[in-house]
PDB file of N, CA and C in Angstrom:
ATOM      1  N   MET A   1      -2.187 -12.096 -19.199  1.00  0.00           N
ATOM      2  CA  MET A   1      -1.994 -10.714 -18.733  1.00  0.00           C
ATOM      3  C   MET A   1      -1.038 -10.714 -17.512  1.00  0.00           C
ATOM      4  N   THR A   2      -0.218  -9.765 -17.453  1.00  0.00           N
ATOM      5  CA  THR A   2       0.651  -9.636 -16.339  1.00  0.00           C
ATOM      6  C   THR A   2       0.556  -8.242 -15.711  1.00  0.00           C
ATOM      7  N   VAL A   3       0.903  -8.180 -14.482  1.00  0.00           N
ATOM      8  CA  VAL A   3       0.889  -6.881 -13.807  1.00  0.00           C
ATOM      9  C   VAL A   3       2.342  -6.451 -13.524  1.00  0.00           C
ATOM     10  N   ASP A   4       2.635  -5.122 -13.734  1.00  0.00           N
ATOM     11  CA  ASP A   4       3.974  -4.565 -13.451  1.00  0.00           C
ATOM     12  C   ASP A   4       3.919  -4.193 -12.037  1.00  0.00           C
ATOM     13  N   LYS A   5       4.357  -5.153 -11.155  1.00  0.00           N
ATOM     14  CA  LYS A   5       4.428  -4.969  -9.780  1.00  0.00           C
ATOM     15  C   LYS A   5       5.155  -3.742  -9.274  1.00  0.00           C
ATOM     16  N   ARG A   6       6.346  -3.493  -9.931  1.00  0.00           N
ATOM     17  CA  ARG A   6       7.143  -2.417  -9.593  1.00  0.00           C
ATOM     18  C   ARG A   6       6.416  -1.139  -9.879  1.00  0.00           C
ATOM     19  N   ALA A   7       5.831  -0.949 -11.060  1.00  0.00           N
ATOM     20  CA  ALA A   7       5.118   0.215 -11.425  1.00  0.00           C
ATOM     21  C   ALA A   7       3.991   0.568 -10.517  1.00  0.00           C
ATOM     22  N   LEU A   8       3.226  -0.619 -10.146  1.00  0.00           N
ATOM     23  CA  LEU A   8       2.068  -0.439  -9.250  1.00  0.00           C
ATOM     24  C   LEU A   8       2.576   0.070  -7.924  1.00  0.00           C
ATOM     25  N   PHE A   9       3.681  -0.406  -7.423  1.00  0.00           N
ATOM     26  CA  PHE A   9       4.310   0.103  -6.198  1.00  0.00           C
ATOM     27  C   PHE A   9       4.651   1.508  -6.358  1.00  0.00           C
ATOM     28  N   GLU A  10       5.413   1.949  -7.383  1.00  0.00           N
ATOM     29  CA  GLU A  10       5.845   3.297  -7.525  1.00  0.00           C
ATOM     30  C   GLU A  10       4.738   4.230  -7.598  1.00  0.00           C
ATOM     31  N   THR A  11       3.737   3.954  -8.460  1.00  0.00           N
ATOM     32  CA  THR A  11       2.666   4.882  -8.686  1.00  0.00           C
ATOM     33  C   THR A  11       1.745   4.998  -7.378  1.00  0.00           C
ATOM     34  N   THR A  12       1.683   3.948  -6.590  1.00  0.00           N
ATOM     35  CA  THR A  12       0.941   4.044  -5.297  1.00  0.00           C
ATOM     36  C   THR A  12       1.815   4.891  -4.374  1.00  0.00           C
ATOM     37  N   LYS A  13       3.081   4.564  -4.262  1.00  0.00           N
ATOM     38  CA  LYS A  13       3.898   5.388  -3.315  1.00  0.00           C
ATOM     39  C   LYS A  13       3.945   6.889  -3.630  1.00  0.00           C
ATOM     40  N   ALA A  14       3.818   7.192  -4.892  1.00  0.00           N
ATOM     41  CA  ALA A  14       3.825   8.624  -5.416  1.00  0.00           C
ATOM     42  C   ALA A  14       2.505   9.295  -4.922  1.00  0.00           C
ATOM     43  N   LEU A  15       1.459   8.662  -4.498  1.00  0.00           N
ATOM     44  CA  LEU A  15       0.346   9.257  -4.065  1.00  0.00           C
ATOM     45  C   LEU A  15       0.310   9.753  -2.622  1.00  0.00           C
ATOM     46  N   TRP A  16       1.481   9.387  -1.939  1.00  0.00           N
ATOM     47  CA  TRP A  16       1.673   9.790  -0.530  1.00  0.00           C
ATOM     48  C   TRP A  16       2.566  11.043  -0.479  1.00  0.00           C
ATOM     49  N   PRO A  17       2.304  11.920   0.538  1.00  0.00           N
ATOM     50  CA  PRO A  17       3.217  12.996   0.698  1.00  0.00           C
ATOM     51  C   PRO A  17       4.559  12.664   1.128  1.00  0.00           C
ATOM     52  N   ASP A  18       5.546  13.489   1.085  1.00  0.00           N
ATOM     53  CA  ASP A  18       6.895  13.095   1.536  1.00  0.00           C
ATOM     54  C   ASP A  18       6.935  12.826   2.998  1.00  0.00           C
ATOM     55  N   THR A  19       6.219  13.603   3.778  1.00  0.00           N
ATOM     56  CA  THR A  19       6.251  13.435   5.251  1.00  0.00           C
ATOM     57  C   THR A  19       4.814  13.555   5.688  1.00  0.00           C
ATOM     58  N   VAL A  20       4.525  12.817   6.790  1.00  0.00           N
ATOM     59  CA  VAL A  20       3.247  12.814   7.436  1.00  0.00           C
ATOM     60  C   VAL A  20       3.480  13.044   8.972  1.00  0.00           C
ATOM     61  N   SER A  21       2.826  13.962   9.541  1.00  0.00           N
ATOM     62  CA  SER A  21       3.015  14.270  11.014  1.00  0.00           C
ATOM     63  C   SER A  21       1.994  13.366  11.706  1.00  0.00           C
ATOM     64  N   VAL A  22       2.444  12.288  12.368  1.00  0.00           N
ATOM     65  CA  VAL A  22       1.598  11.361  13.029  1.00  0.00           C
ATOM     66  C   VAL A  22       1.540  11.611  14.508  1.00  0.00           C
ATOM     67  N   SER A  23       2.456  12.425  15.091  1.00  0.00           N
ATOM     68  CA  SER A  23       2.533  12.566  16.521  1.00  0.00           C
ATOM     69  C   SER A  23       1.344  13.512  17.018  1.00  0.00           C
ATOM     70  N   ASP A  24       0.909  14.347  16.157  1.00  0.00           N
ATOM     71  CA  ASP A  24      -0.187  15.235  16.537  1.00  0.00           C
ATOM     72  C   ASP A  24      -1.549  14.843  15.889  1.00  0.00           C
ATOM     73  N   ASN A  25      -1.492  13.831  15.044  1.00  0.00           N
ATOM     74  CA  ASN A  25      -2.753  13.529  14.319  1.00  0.00           C
ATOM     75  C   ASN A  25      -2.693  11.934  14.207  1.00  0.00           C
ATOM     76  N   SER A  26      -3.358  11.230  15.156  1.00  0.00           N
ATOM     77  CA  SER A  26      -3.291   9.808  15.127  1.00  0.00           C
ATOM     78  C   SER A  26      -4.048   9.179  13.890  1.00  0.00           C
ATOM     79  N   ASN A  27      -4.845  10.068  13.168  1.00  0.00           N
ATOM     80  CA  ASN A  27      -5.664   9.499  12.185  1.00  0.00           C
ATOM     81  C   ASN A  27      -5.108   9.891  10.727  1.00  0.00           C
ATOM     82  N   ALA A  28      -3.881  10.457  10.796  1.00  0.00           N
ATOM     83  CA  ALA A  28      -3.321  11.085   9.544  1.00  0.00           C
ATOM     84  C   ALA A  28      -3.247  10.000   8.355  1.00  0.00           C
ATOM     85  N   THR A  29      -2.631   8.896   8.732  1.00  0.00           N
ATOM     86  CA  THR A  29      -2.451   7.919   7.580  1.00  0.00           C
ATOM     87  C   THR A  29      -3.727   7.362   7.167  1.00  0.00           C
ATOM     88  N   ASN A  30      -4.726   7.234   7.969  1.00  0.00           N
ATOM     89  CA  ASN A  30      -6.072   6.707   7.567  1.00  0.00           C
ATOM     90  C   ASN A  30      -6.737   7.642   6.692  1.00  0.00           C
ATOM     91  N   ALA A  31      -6.601   8.995   7.028  1.00  0.00           N
ATOM     92  CA  ALA A  31      -7.228  10.119   6.213  1.00  0.00           C
ATOM     93  C   ALA A  31      -6.655  10.083   4.773  1.00  0.00           C
ATOM     94  N   ILE A  32      -5.327   9.920   4.744  1.00  0.00           N
ATOM     95  CA  ILE A  32      -4.690   9.904   3.454  1.00  0.00           C
ATOM     96  C   ILE A  32      -5.036   8.675   2.605  1.00  0.00           C
ATOM     97  N   TYR A  33      -5.047   7.490   3.255  1.00  0.00           N
ATOM     98  CA  TYR A  33      -5.481   6.272   2.628  1.00  0.00           C
ATOM     99  C   TYR A  33      -6.891   6.449   2.064  1.00  0.00           C
ATOM    100  N   GLN A  34      -7.808   6.917   2.899  1.00  0.00           N
ATOM    101  CA  GLN A  34      -9.211   7.046   2.435  1.00  0.00           C
ATOM    102  C   GLN A  34      -9.349   8.004   1.329  1.00  0.00           C
ATOM    103  N   ALA A  35      -8.657   9.118   1.356  1.00  0.00           N
ATOM    104  CA  ALA A  35      -8.685   9.937   0.217  1.00  0.00           C
ATOM    105  C   ALA A  35      -8.081   9.384  -1.142  1.00  0.00           C
ATOM    106  N   ASN A  36      -7.042   8.630  -0.895  1.00  0.00           N
ATOM    107  CA  ASN A  36      -6.442   7.897  -2.052  1.00  0.00           C
ATOM    108  C   ASN A  36      -7.483   6.842  -2.615  1.00  0.00           C
ATOM    109  N   GLU A  37      -8.082   6.058  -1.668  1.00  0.00           N
ATOM    110  CA  GLU A  37      -9.016   5.091  -2.039  1.00  0.00           C
ATOM    111  C   GLU A  37     -10.147   5.653  -2.832  1.00  0.00           C
ATOM    112  N   ASN A  38     -10.748   6.853  -2.285  1.00  0.00           N
ATOM    113  CA  ASN A  38     -11.874   7.448  -2.913  1.00  0.00           C
ATOM    114  C   ASN A  38     -11.557   8.069  -4.271  1.00  0.00           C
ATOM    115  N   ALA A  39     -10.379   8.351  -4.569  1.00  0.00           N
ATOM    116  CA  ALA A  39      -9.837   8.973  -5.837  1.00  0.00           C
ATOM    117  C   ALA A  39      -9.845   8.018  -7.004  1.00  0.00           C
ATOM    118  N   PHE A  40      -9.934   6.643  -6.743  1.00  0.00           N
ATOM    119  CA  PHE A  40      -9.954   5.664  -7.820  1.00  0.00           C
ATOM    120  C   PHE A  40     -11.245   4.868  -7.733  1.00  0.00           C
ATOM    121  N   SER A  41     -11.563   4.303  -8.919  1.00  0.00           N
ATOM    122  CA  SER A  41     -12.746   3.486  -9.041  1.00  0.00           C
ATOM    123  C   SER A  41     -12.603   2.284  -8.111  1.00  0.00           C
ATOM    124  N   GLN A  42     -13.636   1.873  -7.457  1.00  0.00           N
ATOM    125  CA  GLN A  42     -13.702   0.690  -6.690  1.00  0.00           C
ATOM    126  C   GLN A  42     -13.617  -0.553  -7.588  1.00  0.00           C
ATOM    127  N   ASN A  43     -13.758  -0.372  -8.861  1.00  0.00           N
ATOM    128  CA  ASN A  43     -13.578  -1.532  -9.726  1.00  0.00           C
ATOM    129  C   ASN A  43     -12.209  -1.700 -10.243  1.00  0.00           C
ATOM    130  N   ASP A  44     -11.331  -0.740  -9.797  1.00  0.00           N
ATOM    131  CA  ASP A  44      -9.903  -0.867 -10.150  1.00  0.00           C
ATOM    132  C   ASP A  44      -9.239  -1.740  -9.138  1.00  0.00           C
ATOM    133  N   ASP A  45      -9.381  -3.079  -9.291  1.00  0.00           N
ATOM    134  CA  ASP A  45      -8.903  -4.016  -8.284  1.00  0.00           C
ATOM    135  C   ASP A  45      -7.417  -3.843  -7.947  1.00  0.00           C
ATOM    136  N   TRP A  46      -6.611  -3.758  -8.940  1.00  0.00           N
ATOM    137  CA  TRP A  46      -5.170  -3.650  -8.739  1.00  0.00           C
ATOM    138  C   TRP A  46      -4.845  -2.435  -7.929  1.00  0.00           C
ATOM    139  N   ARG A  47      -5.496  -1.174  -8.256  1.00  0.00           N
ATOM    140  CA  ARG A  47      -5.167  -0.079  -7.654  1.00  0.00           C
ATOM    141  C   ARG A  47      -5.612  -0.160  -6.169  1.00  0.00           C
ATOM    142  N   GLN A  48      -6.864  -0.649  -5.938  1.00  0.00           N
ATOM    143  CA  GLN A  48      -7.432  -0.654  -4.623  1.00  0.00           C
ATOM    144  C   GLN A  48      -6.510  -1.590  -3.762  1.00  0.00           C
ATOM    145  N   LEU A  49      -6.149  -2.824  -4.325  1.00  0.00           N
ATOM    146  CA  LEU A  49      -5.218  -3.663  -3.523  1.00  0.00           C
ATOM    147  C   LEU A  49      -3.893  -2.983  -3.185  1.00  0.00           C
ATOM    148  N   ALA A  50      -3.366  -2.341  -4.187  1.00  0.00           N
ATOM    149  CA  ALA A  50      -2.115  -1.616  -3.903  1.00  0.00           C
ATOM    150  C   ALA A  50      -2.145  -0.520  -2.883  1.00  0.00           C
ATOM    151  N   LEU A  51      -3.219   0.260  -2.989  1.00  0.00           N
ATOM    152  CA  LEU A  51      -3.443   1.332  -1.954  1.00  0.00           C
ATOM    153  C   LEU A  51      -3.476   0.688  -0.515  1.00  0.00           C
ATOM    154  N   TRP A  52      -4.219  -0.410  -0.421  1.00  0.00           N
ATOM    155  CA  TRP A  52      -4.432  -1.066   0.896  1.00  0.00           C
ATOM    156  C   TRP A  52      -3.072  -1.632   1.433  1.00  0.00           C
ATOM    157  N   ALA A  53      -2.370  -2.428   0.487  1.00  0.00           N
ATOM    158  CA  ALA A  53      -1.024  -2.930   0.833  1.00  0.00           C
ATOM    159  C   ALA A  53      -0.115  -2.022   1.185  1.00  0.00           C
ATOM    160  N   PHE A  54      -0.023  -0.784   0.508  1.00  0.00           N
ATOM    161  CA  PHE A  54       0.875   0.216   0.858  1.00  0.00           C
ATOM    162  C   PHE A  54       0.532   0.761   2.224  1.00  0.00           C
ATOM    163  N   HIS A  55      -0.718   1.039   2.584  1.00  0.00           N
ATOM    164  CA  HIS A  55      -1.062   1.605   3.869  1.00  0.00           C
ATOM    165  C   HIS A  55      -0.828   0.576   4.893  1.00  0.00           C
ATOM    166  N   GLN A  56      -0.900  -0.720   4.692  1.00  0.00           N
ATOM    167  CA  GLN A  56      -0.512  -1.744   5.640  1.00  0.00           C
ATOM    168  C   GLN A  56       1.002  -1.723   5.887  1.00  0.00           C
ATOM    169  N   ALA A  57       1.803  -1.631   4.814  1.00  0.00           N
ATOM    170  CA  ALA A  57       3.245  -1.542   4.885  1.00  0.00           C
ATOM    171  C   ALA A  57       3.695  -0.395   5.709  1.00  0.00           C
ATOM    172  N   LEU A  58       2.910   0.701   5.706  1.00  0.00           N
ATOM    173  CA  LEU A  58       3.307   1.916   6.470  1.00  0.00           C
ATOM    174  C   LEU A  58       3.168   1.655   8.024  1.00  0.00           C
ATOM    175  N   GLY A  59       2.374   0.642   8.385  1.00  0.00           N
ATOM    176  CA  GLY A  59       2.171   0.339   9.783  1.00  0.00           C
ATOM    177  C   GLY A  59       3.312   0.411  10.638  1.00  0.00           C
ATOM    178  N   ALA A  60       4.337  -0.377  10.384  1.00  0.00           N
ATOM    179  CA  ALA A  60       5.605  -0.460  11.146  1.00  0.00           C
ATOM    180  C   ALA A  60       6.239   0.895  11.199  1.00  0.00           C
ATOM    181  N   HIS A  61       6.257   1.474  10.055  1.00  0.00           N
ATOM    182  CA  HIS A  61       6.957   2.799   9.975  1.00  0.00           C
ATOM    183  C   HIS A  61       6.178   3.855  10.900  1.00  0.00           C
ATOM    184  N   GLU A  62       4.817   3.774  10.868  1.00  0.00           N
ATOM    185  CA  GLU A  62       4.080   4.690  11.637  1.00  0.00           C
ATOM    186  C   GLU A  62       4.321   4.459  13.134  1.00  0.00           C
ATOM    187  N   LYS A  63       4.316   3.236  13.546  1.00  0.00           N
ATOM    188  CA  LYS A  63       4.512   2.927  14.968  1.00  0.00           C
ATOM    189  C   LYS A  63       5.866   3.565  15.351  1.00  0.00           C
ATOM    190  N   ARG A  64       6.876   3.309  14.607  1.00  0.00           N
ATOM    191  CA  ARG A  64       8.199   3.842  14.875  1.00  0.00           C
ATOM    192  C   ARG A  64       8.229   5.341  15.022  1.00  0.00           C
ATOM    193  N   ALA A  65       7.490   6.024  14.077  1.00  0.00           N
ATOM    194  CA  ALA A  65       7.446   7.476  14.019  1.00  0.00           C
ATOM    195  C   ALA A  65       6.751   8.002  15.296  1.00  0.00           C
ATOM    196  N   VAL A  66       5.618   7.361  15.741  1.00  0.00           N
ATOM    197  CA  VAL A  66       4.913   7.821  16.844  1.00  0.00           C
ATOM    198  C   VAL A  66       5.689   7.575  18.085  1.00  0.00           C
ATOM    199  N   THR A  67       6.482   6.450  18.243  1.00  0.00           N
ATOM    200  CA  THR A  67       7.270   6.152  19.321  1.00  0.00           C
ATOM    201  C   THR A  67       8.366   7.167  19.466  1.00  0.00           C
ATOM    202  N   THR A  68       9.024   7.587  18.360  1.00  0.00           N
ATOM    203  CA  THR A  68      10.135   8.452  18.347  1.00  0.00           C
ATOM    204  C   THR A  68       9.703   9.938  18.405  1.00  0.00           C
ATOM    205  N   GLY A  69       8.504  10.248  18.063  1.00  0.00           N
ATOM    206  CA  GLY A  69       8.087  11.550  17.839  1.00  0.00           C
ATOM    207  C   GLY A  69       8.376  12.295  16.626  1.00  0.00           C
ATOM    208  N   GLN A  70       8.917  11.436  15.607  1.00  0.00           N
ATOM    209  CA  GLN A  70       9.360  11.884  14.370  1.00  0.00           C
ATOM    210  C   GLN A  70       8.279  11.816  13.300  1.00  0.00           C
ATOM    211  N   PRO A  71       8.417  12.610  12.263  1.00  0.00           N
ATOM    212  CA  PRO A  71       7.430  12.361  11.175  1.00  0.00           C
ATOM    213  C   PRO A  71       7.507  11.059  10.505  1.00  0.00           C
ATOM    214  N   LEU A  72       6.529  10.776   9.811  1.00  0.00           N
ATOM    215  CA  LEU A  72       6.489   9.421   8.997  1.00  0.00           C
ATOM    216  C   LEU A  72       6.930   9.882   7.632  1.00  0.00           C
ATOM    217  N   TYR A  73       7.732   9.032   7.043  1.00  0.00           N
ATOM    218  CA  TYR A  73       8.267   9.273   5.644  1.00  0.00           C
ATOM    219  C   TYR A  73       7.782   8.048   4.829  1.00  0.00           C
ATOM    220  N   PRO A  74       6.578   8.170   4.162  1.00  0.00           N
ATOM    221  CA  PRO A  74       6.148   7.093   3.325  1.00  0.00           C
ATOM    222  C   PRO A  74       7.019   6.605   2.293  1.00  0.00           C
ATOM    223  N   GLN A  75       7.912   7.474   1.778  1.00  0.00           N
ATOM    224  CA  GLN A  75       8.893   7.155   0.757  1.00  0.00           C
ATOM    225  C   GLN A  75       9.884   6.004   1.243  1.00  0.00           C
ATOM    226  N   GLU A  76      10.013   5.818   2.616  1.00  0.00           N
ATOM    227  CA  GLU A  76      10.846   4.808   3.160  1.00  0.00           C
ATOM    228  C   GLU A  76      10.190   3.335   2.935  1.00  0.00           C
ATOM    229  N   VAL A  77       8.995   3.298   2.646  1.00  0.00           N
ATOM    230  CA  VAL A  77       8.359   1.927   2.344  1.00  0.00           C
ATOM    231  C   VAL A  77       9.104   1.277   1.196  1.00  0.00           C
ATOM    232  N   SER A  78       9.645   0.123   1.427  1.00  0.00           N
ATOM    233  CA  SER A  78      10.303  -0.741   0.307  1.00  0.00           C
ATOM    234  C   SER A  78       9.382  -1.460  -0.443  1.00  0.00           C
ATOM    235  N   PHE A  79       9.874  -1.722  -1.621  1.00  0.00           N
ATOM    236  CA  PHE A  79       9.073  -2.652  -2.553  1.00  0.00           C
ATOM    237  C   PHE A  79       8.881  -3.981  -1.820  1.00  0.00           C
ATOM    238  N   HIS A  80       9.868  -4.463  -1.190  1.00  0.00           N
ATOM    239  CA  HIS A  80       9.698  -5.773  -0.487  1.00  0.00           C
ATOM    240  C   HIS A  80       8.548  -5.671   0.531  1.00  0.00           C
ATOM    241  N   GLU A  81       8.461  -4.698   1.334  1.00  0.00           N
ATOM    242  CA  GLU A  81       7.289  -4.507   2.375  1.00  0.00           C
ATOM    243  C   GLU A  81       5.995  -4.541   1.669  1.00  0.00           C
ATOM    244  N   PHE A  82       5.922  -3.765   0.591  1.00  0.00           N
ATOM    245  CA  PHE A  82       4.656  -3.595  -0.159  1.00  0.00           C
ATOM    246  C   PHE A  82       4.289  -5.045  -0.760  1.00  0.00           C
ATOM    247  N   ASP A  83       5.303  -5.747  -1.288  1.00  0.00           N
ATOM    248  CA  ASP A  83       5.086  -6.990  -1.990  1.00  0.00           C
ATOM    249  C   ASP A  83       4.625  -8.041  -0.901  1.00  0.00           C
ATOM    250  N   VAL A  84       5.181  -8.044   0.275  1.00  0.00           N
ATOM    251  CA  VAL A  84       4.708  -8.965   1.304  1.00  0.00           C
ATOM    252  C   VAL A  84       3.212  -8.736   1.631  1.00  0.00           C
ATOM    253  N   TRP A  85       2.789  -7.495   1.702  1.00  0.00           N
ATOM    254  CA  TRP A  85       1.334  -7.235   1.905  1.00  0.00           C
ATOM    255  C   TRP A  85       0.459  -7.561   0.753  1.00  0.00           C
ATOM    256  N   MET A  86       0.970  -7.301  -0.430  1.00  0.00           N
ATOM    257  CA  MET A  86       0.193  -7.565  -1.680  1.00  0.00           C
ATOM    258  C   MET A  86      -0.006  -9.107  -1.706  1.00  0.00           C
ATOM    259  N   ARG A  87       0.943  -9.998  -1.444  1.00  0.00           N
ATOM    260  CA  ARG A  87       0.779 -11.314  -1.470  1.00  0.00           C
ATOM    261  C   ARG A  87      -0.102 -11.958  -0.323  1.00  0.00           C
ATOM    262  N   ALA A  88       0.060 -11.257   0.848  1.00  0.00           N
ATOM    263  CA  ALA A  88      -0.799 -11.676   2.077  1.00  0.00           C
ATOM    264  C   ALA A  88      -2.230 -11.354   1.644  1.00  0.00           C
ATOM    265  N   ASN A  89      -2.599 -10.174   1.050  1.00  0.00           N
ATOM    266  CA  ASN A  89      -3.965  -9.873   0.820  1.00  0.00           C
ATOM    267  C   ASN A  89      -4.447 -10.802  -0.346  1.00  0.00           C
ATOM    268  N   LEU A  90      -3.648 -11.110  -1.296  1.00  0.00           N
ATOM    269  CA  LEU A  90      -4.168 -11.933  -2.512  1.00  0.00           C
ATOM    270  C   LEU A  90      -4.418 -13.330  -2.082  1.00  0.00           C
ATOM    271  N   ASN A  91      -3.650 -13.769  -0.939  1.00  0.00           N
ATOM    272  CA  ASN A  91      -3.853 -15.107  -0.473  1.00  0.00           C
ATOM    273  C   ASN A  91      -4.896 -15.193   0.651  1.00  0.00           C
ATOM    274  N   GLY A  92      -5.466 -14.051   0.993  1.00  0.00           N
ATOM    275  CA  GLY A  92      -6.444 -14.003   2.102  1.00  0.00           C
ATOM    276  C   GLY A  92      -7.768 -14.392   1.721  1.00  0.00           C
ATOM    277  N   ASP A  93      -8.135 -14.422   0.505  1.00  0.00           N
ATOM    278  CA  ASP A  93      -9.519 -14.771   0.090  1.00  0.00           C
ATOM    279  C   ASP A  93      -9.514 -15.390  -1.286  1.00  0.00           C
ATOM    280  N   ALA A  94     -10.297 -16.438  -1.462  1.00  0.00           N
ATOM    281  CA  ALA A  94     -10.342 -17.171  -2.673  1.00  0.00           C
ATOM    282  C   ALA A  94     -10.802 -16.357  -3.848  1.00  0.00           C
ATOM    283  N   CYS A  95     -11.512 -15.118  -3.529  1.00  0.00           N
ATOM    284  CA  CYS A  95     -12.037 -14.378  -4.694  1.00  0.00           C
ATOM    285  C   CYS A  95     -10.928 -13.748  -5.447  1.00  0.00           C
ATOM    286  N   TRP A  96      -9.720 -13.738  -4.936  1.00  0.00           N
ATOM    287  CA  TRP A  96      -8.560 -13.127  -5.556  1.00  0.00           C
ATOM    288  C   TRP A  96      -7.764 -14.145  -6.254  1.00  0.00           C
ATOM    289  N   SER A  97      -8.198 -15.365  -6.511  1.00  0.00           N
ATOM    290  CA  SER A  97      -7.389 -16.467  -7.148  1.00  0.00           C
ATOM    291  C   SER A  97      -6.826 -16.093  -8.447  1.00  0.00           C
ATOM    292  N   ASN A  98      -7.564 -15.498  -9.281  1.00  0.00           N
ATOM    293  CA  ASN A  98      -7.101 -15.110 -10.646  1.00  0.00           C
ATOM    294  C   ASN A  98      -6.067 -14.042 -10.518  1.00  0.00           C
ATOM    295  N   GLU A  99      -6.255 -12.996  -9.683  1.00  0.00           N
ATOM    296  CA  GLU A  99      -5.210 -11.971  -9.500  1.00  0.00           C
ATOM    297  C   GLU A  99      -3.974 -12.473  -8.915  1.00  0.00           C
ATOM    298  N   ARG A 100      -4.156 -13.354  -7.969  1.00  0.00           N
ATOM    299  CA  ARG A 100      -2.934 -14.018  -7.267  1.00  0.00           C
ATOM    300  C   ARG A 100      -2.150 -14.686  -8.281  1.00  0.00           C
ATOM    301  N   VAL A 101      -2.791 -15.472  -9.136  1.00  0.00           N
ATOM    302  CA  VAL A 101      -1.885 -16.235 -10.236  1.00  0.00           C
ATOM    303  C   VAL A 101      -1.299 -15.121 -11.147  1.00  0.00           C
ATOM    304  N   GLU A 102      -1.961 -14.060 -11.464  1.00  0.00           N
ATOM    305  CA  GLU A 102      -1.401 -13.135 -12.300  1.00  0.00           C
ATOM    306  C   GLU A 102      -0.240 -12.374 -11.704  1.00  0.00           C
ATOM    307  N   TYR A 103      -0.391 -11.993 -10.316  1.00  0.00           N
ATOM    308  CA  TYR A 103       0.556 -11.285  -9.614  1.00  0.00           C
ATOM    309  C   TYR A 103       1.817 -12.204  -9.487  1.00  0.00           C
ATOM    310  N   GLU A 104       1.687 -13.469  -9.052  1.00  0.00           N
ATOM    311  CA  GLU A 104       2.809 -14.334  -8.884  1.00  0.00           C
ATOM    312  C   GLU A 104       3.514 -14.722 -10.113  1.00  0.00           C
ATOM    313  N   SER A 105       2.883 -14.589 -11.281  1.00  0.00           N
ATOM    314  CA  SER A 105       3.463 -14.999 -12.515  1.00  0.00           C
ATOM    315  C   SER A 105       4.137 -13.747 -13.177  1.00  0.00           C
ATOM    316  N   SER A 106       4.002 -12.654 -12.633  1.00  0.00           N
ATOM    317  CA  SER A 106       4.597 -11.391 -13.192  1.00  0.00           C
ATOM    318  C   SER A 106       6.019 -11.190 -12.684  1.00  0.00           C
TER     319      SER A 106
END
């Protein structure tokens, strides 16, 4: 079995609004992440991993947005940033060994 990494990224990115105001709400990205996480089954491992990896990838973008006082644009997250976090998460715990093999072979 293989996972379509690009499709996983695109469908996850599509769950985020075009802009997020982070200067007046320091919990905005966490609230959106939690709502997305709760919208999917906890047994949907690929979706849950993708949601978390995308949220992590937003971190640097969010810091920059807060520093500059600008909105956060989730659509600016690149596949590369997402992929780095997916791989880090899959390598973080032995329980993901099967998924890690599947992801890396896709």
